[in-house]
Coordinates of C-alpha atoms in Angstrom, one line a residue:
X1 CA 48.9 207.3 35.4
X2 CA 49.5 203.8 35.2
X3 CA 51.4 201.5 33.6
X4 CA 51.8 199.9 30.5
X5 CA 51.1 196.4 31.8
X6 CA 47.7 197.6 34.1
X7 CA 46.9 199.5 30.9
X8 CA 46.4 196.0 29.1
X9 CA 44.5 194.4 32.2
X10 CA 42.4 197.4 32.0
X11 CA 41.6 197.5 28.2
X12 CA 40.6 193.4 28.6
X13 CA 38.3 194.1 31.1
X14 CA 36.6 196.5 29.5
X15 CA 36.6 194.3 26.2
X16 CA 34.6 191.9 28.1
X17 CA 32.9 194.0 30.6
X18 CA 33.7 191.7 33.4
X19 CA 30.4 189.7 33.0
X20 CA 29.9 186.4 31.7
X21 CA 31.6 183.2 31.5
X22 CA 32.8 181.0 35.0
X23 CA 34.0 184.2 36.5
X24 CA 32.5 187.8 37.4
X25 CA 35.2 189.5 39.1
X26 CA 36.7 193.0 38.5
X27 CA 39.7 191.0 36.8
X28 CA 38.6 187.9 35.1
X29 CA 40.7 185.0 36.0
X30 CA 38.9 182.5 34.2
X31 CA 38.1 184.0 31.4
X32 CA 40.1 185.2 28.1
X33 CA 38.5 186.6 25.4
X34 CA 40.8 186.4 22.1
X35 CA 42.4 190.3 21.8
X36 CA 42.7 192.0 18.4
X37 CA 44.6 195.3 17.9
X38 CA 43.6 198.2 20.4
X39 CA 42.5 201.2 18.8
X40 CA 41.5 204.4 21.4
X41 CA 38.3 206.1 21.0
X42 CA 36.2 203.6 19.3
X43 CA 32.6 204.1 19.2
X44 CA 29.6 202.8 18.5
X45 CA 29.3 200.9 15.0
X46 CA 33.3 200.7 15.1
X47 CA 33.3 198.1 17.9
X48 CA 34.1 195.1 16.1
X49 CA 37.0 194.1 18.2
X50 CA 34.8 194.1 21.1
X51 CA 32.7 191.5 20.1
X52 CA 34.8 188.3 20.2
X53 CA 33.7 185.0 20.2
X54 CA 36.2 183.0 21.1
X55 CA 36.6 182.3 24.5
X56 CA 39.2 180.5 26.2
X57 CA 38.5 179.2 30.4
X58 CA 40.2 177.7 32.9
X59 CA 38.9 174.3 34.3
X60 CA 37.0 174.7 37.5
X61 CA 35.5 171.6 39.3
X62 CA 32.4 171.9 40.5
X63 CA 33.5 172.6 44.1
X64 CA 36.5 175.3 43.0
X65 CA 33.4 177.1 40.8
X66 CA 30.8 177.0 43.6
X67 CA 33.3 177.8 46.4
X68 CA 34.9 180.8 44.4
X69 CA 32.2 182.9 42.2
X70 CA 28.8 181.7 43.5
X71 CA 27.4 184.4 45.0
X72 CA 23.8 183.1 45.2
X73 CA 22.7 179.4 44.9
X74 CA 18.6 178.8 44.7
X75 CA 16.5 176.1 43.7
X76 CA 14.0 177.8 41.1
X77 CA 11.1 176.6 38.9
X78 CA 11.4 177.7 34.8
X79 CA 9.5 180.1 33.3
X80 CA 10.8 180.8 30.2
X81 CA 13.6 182.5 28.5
X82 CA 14.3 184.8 24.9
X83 CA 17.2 186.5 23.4
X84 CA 18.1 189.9 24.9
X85 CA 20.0 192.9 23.6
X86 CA 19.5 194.9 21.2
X87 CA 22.3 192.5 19.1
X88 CA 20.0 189.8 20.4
X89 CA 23.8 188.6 21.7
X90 CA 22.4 187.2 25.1
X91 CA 20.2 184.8 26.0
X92 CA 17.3 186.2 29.2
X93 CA 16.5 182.9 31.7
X94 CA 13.6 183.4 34.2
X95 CA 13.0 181.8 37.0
X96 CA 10.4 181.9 40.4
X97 CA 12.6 181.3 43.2
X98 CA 11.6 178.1 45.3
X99 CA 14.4 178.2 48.3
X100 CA 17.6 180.3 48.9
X101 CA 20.2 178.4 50.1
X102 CA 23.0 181.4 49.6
X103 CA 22.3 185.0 48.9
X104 CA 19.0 187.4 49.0
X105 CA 17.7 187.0 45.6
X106 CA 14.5 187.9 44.5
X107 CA 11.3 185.5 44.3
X108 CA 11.7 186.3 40.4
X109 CA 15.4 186.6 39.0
X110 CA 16.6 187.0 35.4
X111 CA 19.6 184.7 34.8
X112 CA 21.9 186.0 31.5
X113 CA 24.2 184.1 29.4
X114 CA 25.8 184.3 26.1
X115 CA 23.8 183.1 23.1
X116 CA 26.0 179.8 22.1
X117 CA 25.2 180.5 18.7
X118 CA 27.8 183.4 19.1
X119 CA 30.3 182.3 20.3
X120 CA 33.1 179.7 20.8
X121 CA 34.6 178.7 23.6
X122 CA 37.6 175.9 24.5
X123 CA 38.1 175.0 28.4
X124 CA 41.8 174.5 29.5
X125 CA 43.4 172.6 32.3
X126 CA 42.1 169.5 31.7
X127 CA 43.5 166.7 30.1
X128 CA 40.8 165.9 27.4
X129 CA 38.1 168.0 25.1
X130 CA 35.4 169.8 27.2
X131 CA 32.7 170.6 24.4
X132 CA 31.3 173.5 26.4
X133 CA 28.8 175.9 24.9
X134 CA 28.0 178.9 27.2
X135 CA 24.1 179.4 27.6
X136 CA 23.1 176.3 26.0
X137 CA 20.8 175.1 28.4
X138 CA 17.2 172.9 28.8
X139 CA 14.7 173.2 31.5
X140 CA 11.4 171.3 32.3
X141 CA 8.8 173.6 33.6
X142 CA 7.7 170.9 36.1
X143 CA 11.1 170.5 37.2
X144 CA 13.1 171.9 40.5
X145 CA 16.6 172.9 39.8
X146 CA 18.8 174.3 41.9
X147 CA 21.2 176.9 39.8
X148 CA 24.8 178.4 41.4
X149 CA 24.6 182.4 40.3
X150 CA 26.9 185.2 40.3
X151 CA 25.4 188.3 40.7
X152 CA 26.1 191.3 38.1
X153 CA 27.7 193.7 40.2
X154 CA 27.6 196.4 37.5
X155 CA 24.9 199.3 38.0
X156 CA 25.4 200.3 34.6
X157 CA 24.4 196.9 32.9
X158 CA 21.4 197.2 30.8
X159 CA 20.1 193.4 32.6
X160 CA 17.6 193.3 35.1
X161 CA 18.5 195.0 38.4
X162 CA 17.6 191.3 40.0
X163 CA 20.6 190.0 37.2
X164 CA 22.7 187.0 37.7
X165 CA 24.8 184.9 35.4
X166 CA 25.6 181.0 35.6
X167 CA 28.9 179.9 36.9
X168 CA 29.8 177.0 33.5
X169 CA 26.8 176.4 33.3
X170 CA 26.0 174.4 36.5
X171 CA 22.5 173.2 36.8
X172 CA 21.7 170.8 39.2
X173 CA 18.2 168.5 38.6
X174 CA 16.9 168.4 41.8
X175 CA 14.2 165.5 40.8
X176 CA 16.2 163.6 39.1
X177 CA 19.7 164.5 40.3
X178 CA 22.0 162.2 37.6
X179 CA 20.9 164.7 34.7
X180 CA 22.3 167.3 36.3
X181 CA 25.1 169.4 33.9
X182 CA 28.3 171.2 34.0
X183 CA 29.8 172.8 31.4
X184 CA 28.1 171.0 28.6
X185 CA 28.5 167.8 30.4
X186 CA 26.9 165.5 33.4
X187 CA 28.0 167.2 36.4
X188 CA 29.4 163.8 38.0
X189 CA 32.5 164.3 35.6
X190 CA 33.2 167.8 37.4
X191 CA 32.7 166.8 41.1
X192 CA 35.4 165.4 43.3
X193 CA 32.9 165.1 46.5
X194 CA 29.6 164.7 45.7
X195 CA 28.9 161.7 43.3
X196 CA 25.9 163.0 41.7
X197 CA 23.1 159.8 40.9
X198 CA 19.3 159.7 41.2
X199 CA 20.0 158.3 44.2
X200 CA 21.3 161.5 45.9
X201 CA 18.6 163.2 48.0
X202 CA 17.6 166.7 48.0
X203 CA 18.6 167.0 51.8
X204 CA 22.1 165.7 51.1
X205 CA 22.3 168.2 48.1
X206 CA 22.0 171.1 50.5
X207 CA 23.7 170.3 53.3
X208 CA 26.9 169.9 50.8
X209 CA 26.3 173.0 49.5
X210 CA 25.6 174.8 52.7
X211 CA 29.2 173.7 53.8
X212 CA 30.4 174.2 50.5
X213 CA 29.5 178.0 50.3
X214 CA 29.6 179.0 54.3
X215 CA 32.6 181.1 53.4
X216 CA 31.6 182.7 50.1
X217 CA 30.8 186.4 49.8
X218 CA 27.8 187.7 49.4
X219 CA 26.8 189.6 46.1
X220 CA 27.0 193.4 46.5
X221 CA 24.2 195.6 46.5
X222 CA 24.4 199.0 44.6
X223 CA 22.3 202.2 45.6
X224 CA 18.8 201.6 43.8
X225 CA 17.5 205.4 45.0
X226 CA 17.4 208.6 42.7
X227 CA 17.4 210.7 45.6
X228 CA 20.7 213.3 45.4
X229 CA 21.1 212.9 49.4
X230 CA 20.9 209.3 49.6
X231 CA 23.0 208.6 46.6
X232 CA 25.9 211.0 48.3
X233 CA 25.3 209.4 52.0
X234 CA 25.8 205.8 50.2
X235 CA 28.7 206.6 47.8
X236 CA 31.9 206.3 49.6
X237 CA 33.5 208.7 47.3
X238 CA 32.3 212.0 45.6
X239 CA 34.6 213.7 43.1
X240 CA 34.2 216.7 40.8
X241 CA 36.0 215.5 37.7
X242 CA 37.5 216.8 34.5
X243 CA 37.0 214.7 32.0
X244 CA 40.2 214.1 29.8
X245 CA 40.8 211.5 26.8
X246 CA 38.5 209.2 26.0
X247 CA 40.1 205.0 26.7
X248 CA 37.5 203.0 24.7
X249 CA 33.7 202.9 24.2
X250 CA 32.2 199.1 24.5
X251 CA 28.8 199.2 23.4
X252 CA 27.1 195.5 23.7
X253 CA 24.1 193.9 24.5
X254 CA 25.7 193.7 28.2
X255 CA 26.1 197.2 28.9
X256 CA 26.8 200.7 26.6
X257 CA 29.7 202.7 28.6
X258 CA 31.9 205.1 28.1
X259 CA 35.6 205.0 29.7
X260 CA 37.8 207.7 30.3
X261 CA 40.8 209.3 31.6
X262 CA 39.9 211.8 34.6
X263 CA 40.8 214.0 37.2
X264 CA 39.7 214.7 40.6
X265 CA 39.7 218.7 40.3
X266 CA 38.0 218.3 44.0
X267 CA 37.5 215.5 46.3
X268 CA 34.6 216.5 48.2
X269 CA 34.3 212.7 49.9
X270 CA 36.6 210.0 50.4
X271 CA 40.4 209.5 51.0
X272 CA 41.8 210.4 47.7
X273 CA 44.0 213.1 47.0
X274 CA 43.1 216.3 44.6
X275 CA 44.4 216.1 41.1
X276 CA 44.3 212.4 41.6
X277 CA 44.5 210.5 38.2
X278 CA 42.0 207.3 37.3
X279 CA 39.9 205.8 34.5
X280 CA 35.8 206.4 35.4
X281 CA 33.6 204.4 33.6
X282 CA 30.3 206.2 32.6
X283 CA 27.0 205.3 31.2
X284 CA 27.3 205.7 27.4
X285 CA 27.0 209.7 25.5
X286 CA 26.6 210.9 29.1
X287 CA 29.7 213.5 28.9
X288 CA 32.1 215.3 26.8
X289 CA 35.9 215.3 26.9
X290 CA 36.8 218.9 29.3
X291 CA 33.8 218.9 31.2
X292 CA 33.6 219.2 34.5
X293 CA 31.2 216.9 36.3
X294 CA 30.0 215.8 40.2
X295 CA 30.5 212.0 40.2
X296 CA 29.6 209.4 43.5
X297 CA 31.8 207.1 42.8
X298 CA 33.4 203.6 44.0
X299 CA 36.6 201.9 43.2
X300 CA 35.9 198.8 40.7
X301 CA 37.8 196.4 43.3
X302 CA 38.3 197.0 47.2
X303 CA 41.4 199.5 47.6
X304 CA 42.1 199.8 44.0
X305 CA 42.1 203.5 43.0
X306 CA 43.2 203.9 39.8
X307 CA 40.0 202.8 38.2
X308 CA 36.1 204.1 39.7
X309 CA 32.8 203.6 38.5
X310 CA 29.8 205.2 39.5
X311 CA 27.8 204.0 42.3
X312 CA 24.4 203.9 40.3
X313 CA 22.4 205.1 37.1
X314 CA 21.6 208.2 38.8
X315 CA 25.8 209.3 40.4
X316 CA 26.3 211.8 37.5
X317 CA 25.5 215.7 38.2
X318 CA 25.9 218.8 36.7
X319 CA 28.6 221.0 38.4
X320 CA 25.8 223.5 38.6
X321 CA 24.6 221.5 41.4
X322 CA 28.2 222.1 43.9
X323 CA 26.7 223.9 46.4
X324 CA 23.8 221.5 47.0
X325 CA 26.2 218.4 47.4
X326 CA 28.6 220.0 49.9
X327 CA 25.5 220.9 52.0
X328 CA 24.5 217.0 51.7
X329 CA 28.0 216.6 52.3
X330 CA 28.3 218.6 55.6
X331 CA 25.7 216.9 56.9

């Protein structure tokens, strides 16, 4: 189904579940968890492997890191944050948004990050040590900051539906604009444009980020309803699959899933021919190796089809339920 070398891209991604770190795309480019021995069919409390903390990135100045992953960039007030996860792996920011400069986010949004305590990370590229510690991060509650998000694009993820991740840690201090940090470090070390002093106004701060971001892609929004007819209309493919070998079983405090080998028995929507091979990532315990299920489905990256996920919580049906969906379907 596919080859040996896509295998491997595919079994790192779904080691680190394509969230976290300086990069949230489908295939992590900045981000390199240390790999231990792949074993198939791994699941929960036999995940060990899965669980790395060493982490390895690629430098990223400020403007290459806002320019390429920030999806949303806001200036927020603190309201607190506590560990999250049933591991207690993550660390759960929240913040009242004040002004969005990119993106639609919420007036409240939940901001996620690795708890530093777990994990060690190196940054390469760069010709001298970056002490960089994912998550470990200070706020004032009488403080404006303005934050560069990525959103988590991931339907299945157990964080907040309004869920977004830092991009290295990039906080700007919007009072006091010389404290502001990246990586683990004053931002004015990572910036090539913007010389970043107490001097710096607030105005000046947005206009360079406006420009900055006037090309960057808007995070994606995934079909919130639980309605069978809305969930078809908004899927752009529906399959009925047969579920075949099981590929791994990642169970963390980001999301519990389920990956497997499939086959589209029936394409009922989309341009995908029957029998089609493809990896489907499900929520986790959700279905058995044979079964045959109705899935609404979309392909992890734009015109990739050899790996799917489903389009929301509620994209899974019985096969019971055929005749209802092609009578969605046909209309």
């Amino acid at each position: 189904m596919v080859c040996n070398l896509k295998k491997l891209l595919i079994i790192a991604v779904a080691a680190v579940l394509v969230l976290g770190g300086c990069s949230d795309s489908p295939l992590p480019q900045v981000e390199k968890f240390v790999q231990t021995e792949y074993k198939p069919g791994l699941r929960d409390g036999e995940q060990n492997e899965y669980e790395q903390k060493d982490a390895s990135y690629d430098y990223l100045t400020f403007e290459e890191a806002v320019s390429e992953f920030a999806t949303d960039v806001v200036i927020v007030r603190y309201v607190g944050h506590e560990p999250f996860g049933e591991r207690q792996s993550l660390i759960e920011y929240e913040f009242i948004v004040v002004e969005r400069i990119l993106g639609n986010a919420a007036d409240r949004i939940f901001v996620y990050a690795e708890n530093p305590e777990n994990i060690n990370a190196s940054v390469d590229g760069i010709d001298r040590a970056v002490l960089y510690k994912p998550g470990d991060l200070s706020f004032d509650a009488d403080t404006e900051y303005m934050l560069a998000l990525r959103k988590i694009e991931n339907p299945l993820s157990h964080t907040h539906e309004d869920g977004f991740t830092f991009i290295c840690n990039i906080v700007i201090d919007m009072d006091n604009p010389g404290e502001s940090m990246m990586y683990s470090e004053e931002l004015s070390l990572h910036s090539d444009e913007l010389e970043f002093t107490d001097e710096l106004s607030e105005d000046d701060i947005i206009a360079f980020i406006e420009e900055l971001t006037e090309d960057n892609t808007p995070g994606r929004e995934f079909v919130q309803s639980d309605t069978t007819r809305v969930l078809i209309s908004d899927s752009p493919y529906v399959f009925v699959v047969e579920v075949g070998e099981l590929l791994v079983s990642p169970r963390t405090d980001w999301m519990s899933t389920d990956i497997y080998h499939v086959s589209a028995v029936q394409v009922l929507k989309g341009d995908v021919a029957d029998g089609h091979e493809f990896l489907l990532t499900f929520a986790a315990d959700t279905v058995k190796e044979g079964g045959r299920y109705i899935v609404a489905v979309e392909p992890i990256e734009e015109g990739y089809d050899d790996w799917f996920r489903l389009t929301s919580i509620n994209s899974l049906f019985n096969f019971r339920r055929l005749s209802e969906i092609l009578e969605f379907i046909g209309n």
